[in-house]
PDB file of C-alpha atoms and ligand atoms in Angstrom:
ATOM      1  CA  MET I   1     -10.486 120.989 -59.790  1.00  0.00           C
ATOM      2  CA  SER I   2     -13.124 117.970 -61.395  1.00  0.00           C
ATOM      3  CA  VAL I   3     -11.922 114.404 -60.967  1.00  0.00           C
ATOM      4  CA  SER I   4     -11.349 113.675 -64.673  1.00  0.00           C
ATOM      5  CA  GLU I   5      -8.775 116.869 -63.930  1.00  0.00           C
ATOM      6  CA  ARG I   6      -6.848 115.248 -61.193  1.00  0.00           C
ATOM      7  CA  GLU I   7      -3.382 113.818 -61.382  1.00  0.00           C
ATOM      8  CA  PRO I   8      -4.360 110.275 -61.686  1.00  0.00           C
ATOM      9  CA  LYS I   9      -2.891 107.684 -59.019  1.00  0.00           C
ATOM     10  CA  ALA I  10      -0.619 105.823 -61.758  1.00  0.00           C
ATOM     11  CA  ALA I  11       2.022 104.664 -59.608  1.00  0.00           C
ATOM     12  CA  ALA I  12       0.630 100.676 -61.039  1.00  0.00           C
ATOM     13  CA  PRO I  13       3.958  98.978 -58.879  1.00  0.00           C
ATOM     14  CA  ARG I  14       2.655 100.390 -55.445  1.00  0.00           C
ATOM     15  CA  LEU I  15      -1.013  99.093 -55.989  1.00  0.00           C
ATOM     16  CA  PHE I  16       0.336  95.801 -55.687  1.00  0.00           C
ATOM     17  CA  ARG I  17       2.898  96.468 -52.743  1.00  0.00           C
ATOM     18  CA  MET I  18       1.819  94.666 -49.490  1.00  0.00           C
ATOM     19  CA  ASP I  19       3.771  96.222 -46.881  1.00  0.00           C
ATOM     20  CA  GLY I  20       2.720  96.040 -43.030  1.00  0.00           C
ATOM     21  CA  LEU I  21      -0.058  93.703 -44.780  1.00  0.00           C
ATOM     22  CA  VAL I  22      -0.635  89.854 -43.516  1.00  0.00           C
ATOM     23  CA  ALA I  23      -1.504  87.148 -45.904  1.00  0.00           C
ATOM     24  CA  LEU I  24      -2.579  83.565 -44.377  1.00  0.00           C
ATOM     25  CA  VAL I  25      -1.887  81.069 -46.816  1.00  0.00           C
ATOM     26  CA  THR I  26      -3.489  77.359 -46.415  1.00  0.00           C
ATOM     27  CA  GLY I  27      -1.398  74.469 -48.255  1.00  0.00           C
ATOM     28  CA  ALA I  28       1.132  76.656 -48.340  1.00  0.00           C
ATOM     29  CA  GLY I  29       3.821  73.831 -48.656  1.00  0.00           C
ATOM     30  CA  ALA I  30       4.266  72.801 -51.905  1.00  0.00           C
ATOM     31  CA  GLY I  31       2.531  73.644 -55.710  1.00  0.00           C
ATOM     32  CA  ILE I  32       0.128  76.620 -56.198  1.00  0.00           C
ATOM     33  CA  GLY I  33       0.803  77.778 -52.091  1.00  0.00           C
ATOM     34  CA  ARG I  34       4.083  78.039 -52.204  1.00  0.00           C
ATOM     35  CA  MET I  35       4.254  80.535 -55.023  1.00  0.00           C
ATOM     36  CA  ALA I  36       1.555  82.388 -53.541  1.00  0.00           C
ATOM     37  CA  ALA I  37       3.316  82.796 -50.123  1.00  0.00           C
ATOM     38  CA  ALA I  38       6.154  84.047 -52.584  1.00  0.00           C
ATOM     39  CA  SER I  39       4.858  86.042 -54.409  1.00  0.00           C
ATOM     40  CA  LEU I  40       2.703  87.927 -51.676  1.00  0.00           C
ATOM     41  CA  ALA I  41       6.238  88.045 -49.512  1.00  0.00           C
ATOM     42  CA  GLU I  42       8.028  89.151 -52.315  1.00  0.00           C
ATOM     43  CA  ALA I  43       4.878  92.286 -52.281  1.00  0.00           C
ATOM     44  CA  GLY I  44       5.716  93.001 -48.995  1.00  0.00           C
ATOM     45  CA  ALA I  45       3.743  91.359 -46.632  1.00  0.00           C
ATOM     46  CA  GLY I  46       4.120  88.633 -44.017  1.00  0.00           C
ATOM     47  CA  ILE I  47       3.008  85.804 -44.691  1.00  0.00           C
ATOM     48  CA  ALA I  48       1.196  82.738 -42.308  1.00  0.00           C
ATOM     49  CA  VAL I  49       2.762  79.546 -43.976  1.00  0.00           C
ATOM     50  CA  THR I  50       0.187  76.644 -43.391  1.00  0.00           C
ATOM     51  CA  ASP I  51       0.267  73.333 -43.883  1.00  0.00           C
ATOM     52  CA  ARG I  52      -1.101  70.489 -42.854  1.00  0.00           C
ATOM     53  CA  ASP I  53       2.045  69.030 -43.428  1.00  0.00           C
ATOM     54  CA  GLY I  54       4.218  70.410 -40.979  1.00  0.00           C
ATOM     55  CA  ALA I  55       7.745  69.752 -42.266  1.00  0.00           C
ATOM     56  CA  ALA I  56       6.696  71.553 -45.550  1.00  0.00           C
ATOM     57  CA  ALA I  57       5.401  74.742 -43.874  1.00  0.00           C
ATOM     58  CA  ASN I  58       8.500  74.783 -42.123  1.00  0.00           C
ATOM     59  CA  ARG I  59      10.460  74.510 -45.431  1.00  0.00           C
ATOM     60  CA  VAL I  60       8.834  77.255 -47.325  1.00  0.00           C
ATOM     61  CA  ALA I  61       9.087  79.605 -44.032  1.00  0.00           C
ATOM     62  CA  LYS I  62      12.647  79.348 -43.845  1.00  0.00           C
ATOM     63  CA  GLU I  63      12.789  79.907 -47.613  1.00  0.00           C
ATOM     64  CA  LEU I  64      10.938  83.281 -47.457  1.00  0.00           C
ATOM     65  CA  GLY I  65      12.726  84.881 -44.209  1.00  0.00           C
ATOM     66  CA  ARG I  66      12.414  86.760 -41.105  1.00  0.00           C
ATOM     67  CA  ASN I  67       8.593  87.995 -42.201  1.00  0.00           C
ATOM     68  CA  ALA I  68       7.865  84.310 -42.490  1.00  0.00           C
ATOM     69  CA  ALA I  69       6.560  81.855 -39.849  1.00  0.00           C
ATOM     70  CA  ALA I  70       5.067  78.443 -40.214  1.00  0.00           C
ATOM     71  CA  PHE I  71       2.042  76.995 -38.562  1.00  0.00           C
ATOM     72  CA  VAL I  72       0.481  73.360 -38.818  1.00  0.00           C
ATOM     73  CA  ILE I  73      -3.166  73.353 -40.098  1.00  0.00           C
ATOM     74  CA  ASP I  74      -5.103  71.056 -41.624  1.00  0.00           C
ATOM     75  CA  VAL I  75      -8.322  72.610 -43.098  1.00  0.00           C
ATOM     76  CA  ALA I  76      -9.992  68.906 -42.454  1.00  0.00           C
ATOM     77  CA  ASP I  77      -9.766  69.856 -39.076  1.00  0.00           C
ATOM     78  CA  GLU I  78     -11.773  72.504 -37.347  1.00  0.00           C
ATOM     79  CA  ALA I  79      -9.788  72.770 -34.206  1.00  0.00           C
ATOM     80  CA  ALA I  80      -7.094  73.007 -35.906  1.00  0.00           C
ATOM     81  CA  ILE I  81      -8.636  75.721 -37.669  1.00  0.00           C
ATOM     82  CA  VAL I  82      -9.360  77.561 -34.820  1.00  0.00           C
ATOM     83  CA  ALA I  83      -6.259  77.158 -32.791  1.00  0.00           C
ATOM     84  CA  GLY I  84      -4.051  77.857 -36.018  1.00  0.00           C
ATOM     85  CA  THR I  85      -5.872  81.477 -36.816  1.00  0.00           C
ATOM     86  CA  ARG I  86      -5.532  82.322 -33.224  1.00  0.00           C
ATOM     87  CA  ALA I  87      -2.082  81.090 -33.297  1.00  0.00           C
ATOM     88  CA  VAL I  88      -1.389  83.769 -36.095  1.00  0.00           C
ATOM     89  CA  LEU I  89      -2.886  86.677 -34.822  1.00  0.00           C
ATOM     90  CA  GLU I  90      -0.982  86.383 -31.522  1.00  0.00           C
ATOM     91  CA  ARG I  91       2.783  86.309 -33.858  1.00  0.00           C
ATOM     92  CA  PHE I  92       1.468  88.915 -36.334  1.00  0.00           C
ATOM     93  CA  GLY I  93      -0.895  91.090 -35.023  1.00  0.00           C
ATOM     94  CA  ARG I  94      -3.641  90.765 -37.963  1.00  0.00           C
ATOM     95  CA  ILE I  95      -4.539  88.947 -41.128  1.00  0.00           C
ATOM     96  CA  ASP I  96      -5.603  91.160 -44.184  1.00  0.00           C
ATOM     97  CA  VAL I  97      -5.164  88.669 -46.558  1.00  0.00           C
ATOM     98  CA  LEU I  98      -6.327  84.697 -46.830  1.00  0.00           C
ATOM     99  CA  VAL I  99      -4.832  82.348 -49.550  1.00  0.00           C
ATOM    100  CA  ASN I 100      -7.670  79.573 -49.100  1.00  0.00           C
ATOM    101  CA  ASN I 101      -5.689  77.104 -51.882  1.00  0.00           C
ATOM    102  CA  ALA I 102      -4.840  73.669 -49.920  1.00  0.00           C
ATOM    103  CA  GLY I 103      -6.886  71.534 -51.862  1.00  0.00           C
ATOM    104  CA  ILE I 104      -7.099  68.082 -52.975  1.00  0.00           C
ATOM    105  CA  ALA I 105      -8.611  65.599 -56.244  1.00  0.00           C
ATOM    106  CA  ARG I 106      -9.830  62.050 -56.463  1.00  0.00           C
ATOM    107  CA  ARG I 107     -10.257  61.293 -59.904  1.00  0.00           C
ATOM    108  CA  GLN I 108     -12.987  58.301 -59.570  1.00  0.00           C
ATOM    109  CA  SER I 109     -16.294  58.051 -61.285  1.00  0.00           C
ATOM    110  CA  THR I 110     -19.319  58.464 -60.048  1.00  0.00           C
ATOM    111  CA  VAL I 111     -20.128  54.899 -59.290  1.00  0.00           C
ATOM    112  CA  GLU I 112     -16.382  53.783 -58.351  1.00  0.00           C
ATOM    113  CA  MET I 113     -16.820  56.467 -55.529  1.00  0.00           C
ATOM    114  CA  SER I 114     -17.403  55.550 -52.324  1.00  0.00           C
ATOM    115  CA  ARG I 115     -19.318  57.949 -49.547  1.00  0.00           C
ATOM    116  CA  GLU I 116     -16.006  58.162 -47.543  1.00  0.00           C
ATOM    117  CA  THR I 117     -13.880  59.277 -50.902  1.00  0.00           C
ATOM    118  CA  TRP I 118     -16.946  62.163 -52.067  1.00  0.00           C
ATOM    119  CA  ASP I 119     -16.421  63.690 -47.905  1.00  0.00           C
ATOM    120  CA  GLN I 120     -12.777  63.631 -48.011  1.00  0.00           C
ATOM    121  CA  VAL I 121     -12.636  65.900 -51.178  1.00  0.00           C
ATOM    122  CA  MET I 122     -15.606  67.781 -49.606  1.00  0.00           C
ATOM    123  CA  ALA I 123     -14.070  68.223 -46.131  1.00  0.00           C
ATOM    124  CA  VAL I 124     -10.705  70.186 -47.808  1.00  0.00           C
ATOM    125  CA  ASN I 125     -12.005  71.595 -50.619  1.00  0.00           C
ATOM    126  CA  LEU I 126     -15.165  72.990 -49.269  1.00  0.00           C
ATOM    127  CA  THR I 127     -15.844  72.484 -45.767  1.00  0.00           C
ATOM    128  CA  GLY I 128     -11.940  73.324 -45.148  1.00  0.00           C
ATOM    129  CA  LEU I 129     -12.832  76.649 -47.291  1.00  0.00           C
ATOM    130  CA  PHE I 130     -15.491  77.750 -45.095  1.00  0.00           C
ATOM    131  CA  LEU I 131     -14.634  76.883 -41.795  1.00  0.00           C
ATOM    132  CA  MET I 132     -10.793  79.062 -42.165  1.00  0.00           C
ATOM    133  CA  THR I 133     -12.610  81.490 -43.610  1.00  0.00           C
ATOM    134  CA  ARG I 134     -14.728  81.861 -40.863  1.00  0.00           C
ATOM    135  CA  GLU I 135     -11.879  82.337 -38.847  1.00  0.00           C
ATOM    136  CA  ALA I 136      -9.872  84.257 -40.945  1.00  0.00           C
ATOM    137  CA  VAL I 137     -12.409  86.870 -41.863  1.00  0.00           C
ATOM    138  CA  LYS I 138     -13.407  87.729 -38.102  1.00  0.00           C
ATOM    139  CA  PRO I 139     -10.499  90.022 -38.112  1.00  0.00           C
ATOM    140  CA  MET I 140     -10.756  91.465 -41.070  1.00  0.00           C
ATOM    141  CA  LEU I 141     -14.513  92.546 -40.580  1.00  0.00           C
ATOM    142  CA  ALA I 142     -13.337  93.985 -37.349  1.00  0.00           C
ATOM    143  CA  GLN I 143     -10.637  96.066 -38.677  1.00  0.00           C
ATOM    144  CA  ARG I 144     -12.854  96.663 -41.955  1.00  0.00           C
ATOM    145  CA  SER I 145     -11.060  95.655 -44.664  1.00  0.00           C
ATOM    146  CA  GLY I 146      -8.927  92.184 -46.294  1.00  0.00           C
ATOM    147  CA  SER I 147      -9.143  89.975 -49.357  1.00  0.00           C
ATOM    148  CA  ILE I 148      -9.849  86.180 -49.287  1.00  0.00           C
ATOM    149  CA  VAL I 149      -8.706  84.777 -52.689  1.00  0.00           C
ATOM    150  CA  ASN I 150      -9.881  81.414 -53.451  1.00  0.00           C
ATOM    151  CA  ILE I 151      -8.624  79.042 -55.171  1.00  0.00           C
ATOM    152  CA  ALA I 152     -11.305  77.392 -57.598  1.00  0.00           C
ATOM    153  CA  SER I 153     -10.429  75.481 -60.703  1.00  0.00           C
ATOM    154  CA  ILE I 154     -11.823  75.753 -64.497  1.00  0.00           C
ATOM    155  CA  MET I 155     -13.510  72.488 -63.218  1.00  0.00           C
ATOM    156  CA  GLY I 156     -15.625  74.688 -61.275  1.00  0.00           C
ATOM    157  CA  HIS I 157     -17.170  76.303 -64.434  1.00  0.00           C
ATOM    158  CA  VAL I 158     -17.512  73.310 -66.611  1.00  0.00           C
ATOM    159  CA  GLY I 159     -18.341  69.736 -66.281  1.00  0.00           C
ATOM    160  CA  GLY I 160     -14.685  68.332 -67.827  1.00  0.00           C
ATOM    161  CA  GLY I 161     -15.821  65.748 -69.805  1.00  0.00           C
ATOM    162  CA  LEU I 162     -11.982  64.205 -70.045  1.00  0.00           C
ATOM    163  CA  TYR I 163     -12.216  61.991 -67.054  1.00  0.00           C
ATOM    164  CA  PRO I 164     -14.890  61.257 -64.805  1.00  0.00           C
ATOM    165  CA  ASN I 165     -13.804  63.852 -61.308  1.00  0.00           C
ATOM    166  CA  PRO I 166     -17.159  64.489 -59.734  1.00  0.00           C
ATOM    167  CA  ALA I 167     -16.439  65.408 -56.405  1.00  0.00           C
ATOM    168  CA  TYR I 168     -13.441  67.772 -57.422  1.00  0.00           C
ATOM    169  CA  HIS I 169     -16.182  69.213 -59.978  1.00  0.00           C
ATOM    170  CA  ALA I 170     -18.861  69.797 -57.374  1.00  0.00           C
ATOM    171  CA  SER I 171     -16.302  71.143 -54.534  1.00  0.00           C
ATOM    172  CA  LYS I 172     -15.298  73.742 -57.274  1.00  0.00           C
ATOM    173  CA  GLY I 173     -18.051  74.766 -58.621  1.00  0.00           C
ATOM    174  CA  ALA I 174     -18.950  75.630 -54.876  1.00  0.00           C
ATOM    175  CA  VAL I 175     -15.825  77.587 -54.214  1.00  0.00           C
ATOM    176  CA  VAL I 176     -16.736  79.777 -57.441  1.00  0.00           C
ATOM    177  CA  ASN I 177     -20.660  80.081 -55.970  1.00  0.00           C
ATOM    178  CA  LEU I 178     -19.311  81.017 -52.217  1.00  0.00           C
ATOM    179  CA  THR I 179     -17.251  83.690 -53.574  1.00  0.00           C
ATOM    180  CA  ARG I 180     -19.884  85.556 -55.093  1.00  0.00           C
ATOM    181  CA  ALA I 181     -21.519  84.979 -51.416  1.00  0.00           C
ATOM    182  CA  TRP I 182     -18.996  86.009 -49.488  1.00  0.00           C
ATOM    183  CA  ALA I 183     -18.633  89.287 -51.830  1.00  0.00           C
ATOM    184  CA  CYS I 184     -22.327  90.204 -50.537  1.00  0.00           C
ATOM    185  CA  GLU I 185     -22.018  88.910 -47.153  1.00  0.00           C
ATOM    186  CA  PHE I 186     -18.530  91.048 -46.170  1.00  0.00           C
ATOM    187  CA  GLY I 187     -18.379  93.595 -49.106  1.00  0.00           C
ATOM    188  CA  PRO I 188     -20.545  95.922 -46.521  1.00  0.00           C
ATOM    189  CA  CYS I 189     -17.575  95.972 -44.290  1.00  0.00           C
ATOM    190  CA  ASN I 190     -14.852  96.580 -46.987  1.00  0.00           C
ATOM    191  CA  VAL I 191     -13.530  92.581 -46.695  1.00  0.00           C
ATOM    192  CA  ARG I 192     -13.643  91.447 -51.051  1.00  0.00           C
ATOM    193  CA  CYS I 193     -13.732  88.029 -51.881  1.00  0.00           C
ATOM    194  CA  ASN I 194     -12.778  86.463 -54.983  1.00  0.00           C
ATOM    195  CA  ALA I 195     -11.256  83.562 -56.701  1.00  0.00           C
ATOM    196  CA  ILE I 196      -8.780  82.537 -59.416  1.00  0.00           C
ATOM    197  CA  ALA I 197      -9.704  79.490 -61.779  1.00  0.00           C
ATOM    198  CA  PRO I 198      -6.709  77.946 -62.717  1.00  0.00           C
ATOM    199  CA  THR I 199      -6.708  75.409 -65.904  1.00  0.00           C
ATOM    200  CA  PHE I 200      -3.826  72.340 -65.541  1.00  0.00           C
ATOM    201  CA  VAL I 201      -1.400  73.578 -63.352  1.00  0.00           C
ATOM    202  CA  ASN I 202       2.241  71.788 -63.378  1.00  0.00           C
ATOM    203  CA  THR I 203       2.375  70.072 -59.377  1.00  0.00           C
ATOM    204  CA  ASP I 204       1.527  66.748 -57.704  1.00  0.00           C
ATOM    205  CA  LEU I 205      -1.800  67.141 -58.166  1.00  0.00           C
ATOM    206  CA  ALA I 206      -2.113  67.302 -61.601  1.00  0.00           C
ATOM    207  CA  ARG I 207       0.886  64.905 -61.890  1.00  0.00           C
ATOM    208  CA  PRO I 208      -1.410  61.705 -62.543  1.00  0.00           C
ATOM    209  CA  MET I 209      -2.465  63.208 -65.600  1.00  0.00           C
ATOM    210  CA  LEU I 210       0.508  65.204 -66.601  1.00  0.00           C
ATOM    211  CA  SER I 211       2.771  62.338 -66.856  1.00  0.00           C
ATOM    212  CA  ASP I 212       0.619  60.720 -69.347  1.00  0.00           C
ATOM    213  CA  PRO I 213       2.068  61.835 -72.699  1.00  0.00           C
ATOM    214  CA  THR I 214      -0.972  60.955 -74.197  1.00  0.00           C
ATOM    215  CA  MET I 215      -3.374  62.848 -71.880  1.00  0.00           C
ATOM    216  CA  ARG I 216      -1.037  65.853 -72.018  1.00  0.00           C
ATOM    217  CA  ALA I 217      -0.906  66.080 -75.576  1.00  0.00           C
ATOM    218  CA  LYS I 218      -4.661  66.292 -75.703  1.00  0.00           C
ATOM    219  CA  LEU I 219      -4.847  68.583 -72.953  1.00  0.00           C
ATOM    220  CA  GLU I 220      -2.626  71.151 -74.229  1.00  0.00           C
ATOM    221  CA  SER I 221      -4.977  71.076 -77.495  1.00  0.00           C
ATOM    222  CA  LEU I 222      -7.712  72.189 -75.604  1.00  0.00           C
ATOM    223  CA  HIS I 223      -5.716  75.351 -74.253  1.00  0.00           C
ATOM    224  CA  PRO I 224      -5.887  78.342 -77.210  1.00  0.00           C
ATOM    225  CA  LEU I 225      -2.150  79.163 -75.300  1.00  0.00           C
ATOM    226  CA  GLY I 226      -1.229  75.584 -76.613  1.00  0.00           C
ATOM    227  CA  ARG I 227       0.196  74.926 -73.564  1.00  0.00           C
ATOM    228  CA  LEU I 228      -1.002  73.906 -69.880  1.00  0.00           C
ATOM    229  CA  ALA I 229       0.426  76.215 -66.594  1.00  0.00           C
ATOM    230  CA  GLU I 230       3.491  76.254 -64.011  1.00  0.00           C
ATOM    231  CA  VAL I 231       2.899  77.987 -61.156  1.00  0.00           C
ATOM    232  CA  ASP I 232       4.233  80.973 -62.011  1.00  0.00           C
ATOM    233  CA  ASP I 233       1.847  81.935 -64.261  1.00  0.00           C
ATOM    234  CA  LEU I 234      -1.055  82.670 -61.677  1.00  0.00           C
ATOM    235  CA  ALA I 235       1.394  84.613 -59.294  1.00  0.00           C
ATOM    236  CA  GLY I 236       0.438  87.670 -61.342  1.00  0.00           C
ATOM    237  CA  ALA I 237      -3.505  86.814 -60.812  1.00  0.00           C
ATOM    238  CA  ILE I 238      -3.116  86.238 -56.967  1.00  0.00           C
ATOM    239  CA  LEU I 239      -1.205  89.156 -56.095  1.00  0.00           C
ATOM    240  CA  TYR I 240      -3.479  91.302 -58.421  1.00  0.00           C
ATOM    241  CA  LEU I 241      -6.535  90.069 -56.336  1.00  0.00           C
ATOM    242  CA  ALA I 242      -4.993  89.759 -53.145  1.00  0.00           C
ATOM    243  CA  SER I 243      -3.289  93.327 -53.258  1.00  0.00           C
ATOM    244  CA  PRO I 244      -5.030  96.805 -53.085  1.00  0.00           C
ATOM    245  CA  ALA I 245      -4.620  96.835 -56.988  1.00  0.00           C
ATOM    246  CA  SER I 246      -8.042  95.723 -57.314  1.00  0.00           C
ATOM    247  CA  ALA I 247      -9.352  97.546 -54.311  1.00  0.00           C
ATOM    248  CA  MET I 248     -13.159  97.644 -56.182  1.00  0.00           C
ATOM    249  CA  VAL I 249     -12.903  93.777 -57.637  1.00  0.00           C
ATOM    250  CA  THR I 250     -14.689  91.162 -55.689  1.00  0.00           C
ATOM    251  CA  GLY I 251     -17.154  88.437 -56.209  1.00  0.00           C
ATOM    252  CA  HIS I 252     -15.217  87.644 -59.071  1.00  0.00           C
ATOM    253  CA  SER I 253     -13.849  84.090 -60.524  1.00  0.00           C
ATOM    254  CA  LEU I 254     -10.675  85.112 -62.357  1.00  0.00           C
ATOM    255  CA  ALA I 255      -9.433  82.048 -64.808  1.00  0.00           C
ATOM    256  CA  VAL I 256      -5.864  81.724 -65.580  1.00  0.00           C
ATOM    257  CA  ASP I 257      -6.229  79.258 -67.895  1.00  0.00           C
ATOM    258  CA  GLY I 258      -4.445  80.062 -71.196  1.00  0.00           C
ATOM    259  CA  GLY I 259      -8.067  80.020 -72.885  1.00  0.00           C
ATOM    260  CA  TRP I 260      -9.500  76.842 -71.722  1.00  0.00           C
ATOM    261  CA  LEU I 261     -13.119  78.281 -70.528  1.00  0.00           C
ATOM    262  CA  SER I 262     -12.907  80.743 -74.170  1.00  0.00           C
ATOM    263  CA  ARG I 263     -13.487  77.711 -75.977  1.00  0.00           C
TER     264      ARG I 263
HETATM  265  N1  NAD D   1      -2.185  71.828 -60.575  1.00  0.00           N
HETATM  266  C1  NAD D   1      -4.075  71.951 -60.683  1.00  0.00           C
HETATM  267  O1  NAD D   1      -3.670  71.191 -61.942  1.00  0.00           O
HETATM  268  C2  NAD D   1      -4.832  72.722 -59.934  1.00  0.00           C
HETATM  269  C3  NAD D   1      -5.512  73.306 -60.982  1.00  0.00           C
HETATM  270  C4  NAD D   1      -6.623  74.015 -60.567  1.00  0.00           C
HETATM  271  C5  NAD D   1      -6.445  74.283 -59.429  1.00  0.00           C
HETATM  272  N2  NAD D   1      -5.785  73.792 -58.098  1.00  0.00           N
HETATM  273  C6  NAD D   1      -6.273  73.946 -57.178  1.00  0.00           C
HETATM  274  O2  NAD D   1      -5.017  74.578 -56.213  1.00  0.00           O
HETATM  275  C7  NAD D   1      -4.530  74.481 -55.046  1.00  0.00           C
HETATM  276  C8  NAD D   1      -3.401  73.773 -54.664  1.00  0.00           C
HETATM  277  O3  NAD D   1      -3.402  72.967 -55.481  1.00  0.00           O
HETATM  278  P1  NAD D   1      -1.964  72.088 -55.821  1.00  0.00           P
HETATM  279  O4  NAD D   1      -1.881  71.489 -57.186  1.00  0.00           O
HETATM  280  O5  NAD D   1      -0.550  73.310 -55.370  1.00  0.00           O
HETATM  281  O6  NAD D   1      -1.602  70.956 -55.208  1.00  0.00           O
HETATM  282  P2  NAD D   1      -0.023  69.795 -54.164  1.00  0.00           P
HETATM  283  O7  NAD D   1      -0.614  68.596 -54.655  1.00  0.00           O
HETATM  284  O8  NAD D   1       0.957  70.187 -55.119  1.00  0.00           O
HETATM  285  O9  NAD D   1      -0.223  70.750 -52.975  1.00  0.00           O
HETATM  286  C9  NAD D   1      -1.173  70.956 -52.144  1.00  0.00           C
HETATM  287  C10 NAD D   1      -1.015  71.488 -50.163  1.00  0.00           C
HETATM  288  O10 NAD D   1      -1.537  71.376 -49.859  1.00  0.00           O
HETATM  289  C11 NAD D   1      -1.253  71.006 -48.603  1.00  0.00           C
HETATM  290  N3  NAD D   1      -2.930  70.079 -48.066  1.00  0.00           N
HETATM  291  C12 NAD D   1      -3.519  69.153 -48.923  1.00  0.00           C
HETATM  292  N4  NAD D   1      -4.506  68.743 -48.322  1.00  0.00           N
HETATM  293  C13 NAD D   1      -3.997  69.816 -46.761  1.00  0.00           C
HETATM  294  C14 NAD D   1      -5.146  70.401 -45.997  1.00  0.00           C
HETATM  295  N5  NAD D   1      -6.503  69.012 -45.349  1.00  0.00           N
HETATM  296  N6  NAD D   1      -4.830  70.940 -45.134  1.00  0.00           N
HETATM  297  C15 NAD D   1      -4.138  71.718 -45.393  1.00  0.00           C
HETATM  298  N7  NAD D   1      -3.044  71.522 -46.013  1.00  0.00           N
HETATM  299  C16 NAD D   1      -3.207  70.438 -46.991  1.00  0.00           C
HETATM  300  C17 NAD D   1      -0.523  69.423 -49.499  1.00  0.00           C
HETATM  301  O11 NAD D   1       0.380  68.781 -48.269  1.00  0.00           O
HETATM  302  C18 NAD D   1       0.799  70.342 -50.226  1.00  0.00           C
HETATM  303  O12 NAD D   1       1.568  71.374 -49.346  1.00  0.00           O
HETATM  304  C19 NAD D   1      -5.456  72.949 -55.044  1.00  0.00           C
HETATM  305  O13 NAD D   1      -7.080  73.494 -53.903  1.00  0.00           O
HETATM  306  C20 NAD D   1      -6.360  72.600 -56.153  1.00  0.00           C
HETATM  307  O14 NAD D   1      -7.556  71.942 -56.253  1.00  0.00           O
HETATM  308  C21 NAD D   1      -4.793  73.006 -58.748  1.00  0.00           C
END
């Protein structure tokens, strides 16, 4: 039988199942991370709900039920990352998916920004993502399978222009390229690395912009789809990149942006 005559392995919903797999999500106590944890849990994965805010992580783990557990990990703290990853492995026995979600924004112009503020953004958005990946990828490389999903941003692909946000642009641009570098580095061990690049999402992080009606209207007008994102708009993209549905996709940055980057 030739390859083209074989029964197609369609069964789309099965490709998105994650039963028996374990996902570690950073910054999972709120916003996009909470939604990512819920989406992967619904697909059957065990979830390590990690956040620097222990109470928030506990709340989310409770919402998700028996197959989830909370861990306090501040991604700006290397020792917490090393100890937290070890605790996740002790609890679940494996890590198959890492969602590098924790991130912050400090919207200041270059001339206003202190070295301390710059370092703060880099410590969470870039160095934290590096350290978290360094620890969580070790079991993935050993088991020769895994998927890393980095939460980048449309601001990692463009210079913005509506207001200055240089540290955020720099950190997210680096995440987009680190995603490619890790795809090359980890690919031979069957560990994939992709990113999503969301537009403005209705969470605490974007609240300062979205609560200003003039800014909000301007931002909406820049989206071909005419609206900003809700966290649920990202669920499908995260599940796709985390699950076997994207088995041949690596190094990609998937815009979930209502067309922002297409203009
Ligand atoms: N909201 C948006 O418009 C938007 C757009 C594009 C990309 N993103 C990215 O999505 C990710 C999540 O953003 P969000 O909007 O859900 O933010 P959010 O502020 O609503 O939630 C962030 C969560 O991360 C946690 N967190 C913050 N710093 C942490 C640290 N050092 N260690 C561990 N946890 C930490 C917080 O406690 C909180 O639970 C970020 O990387 C952000 O840059 C957000």
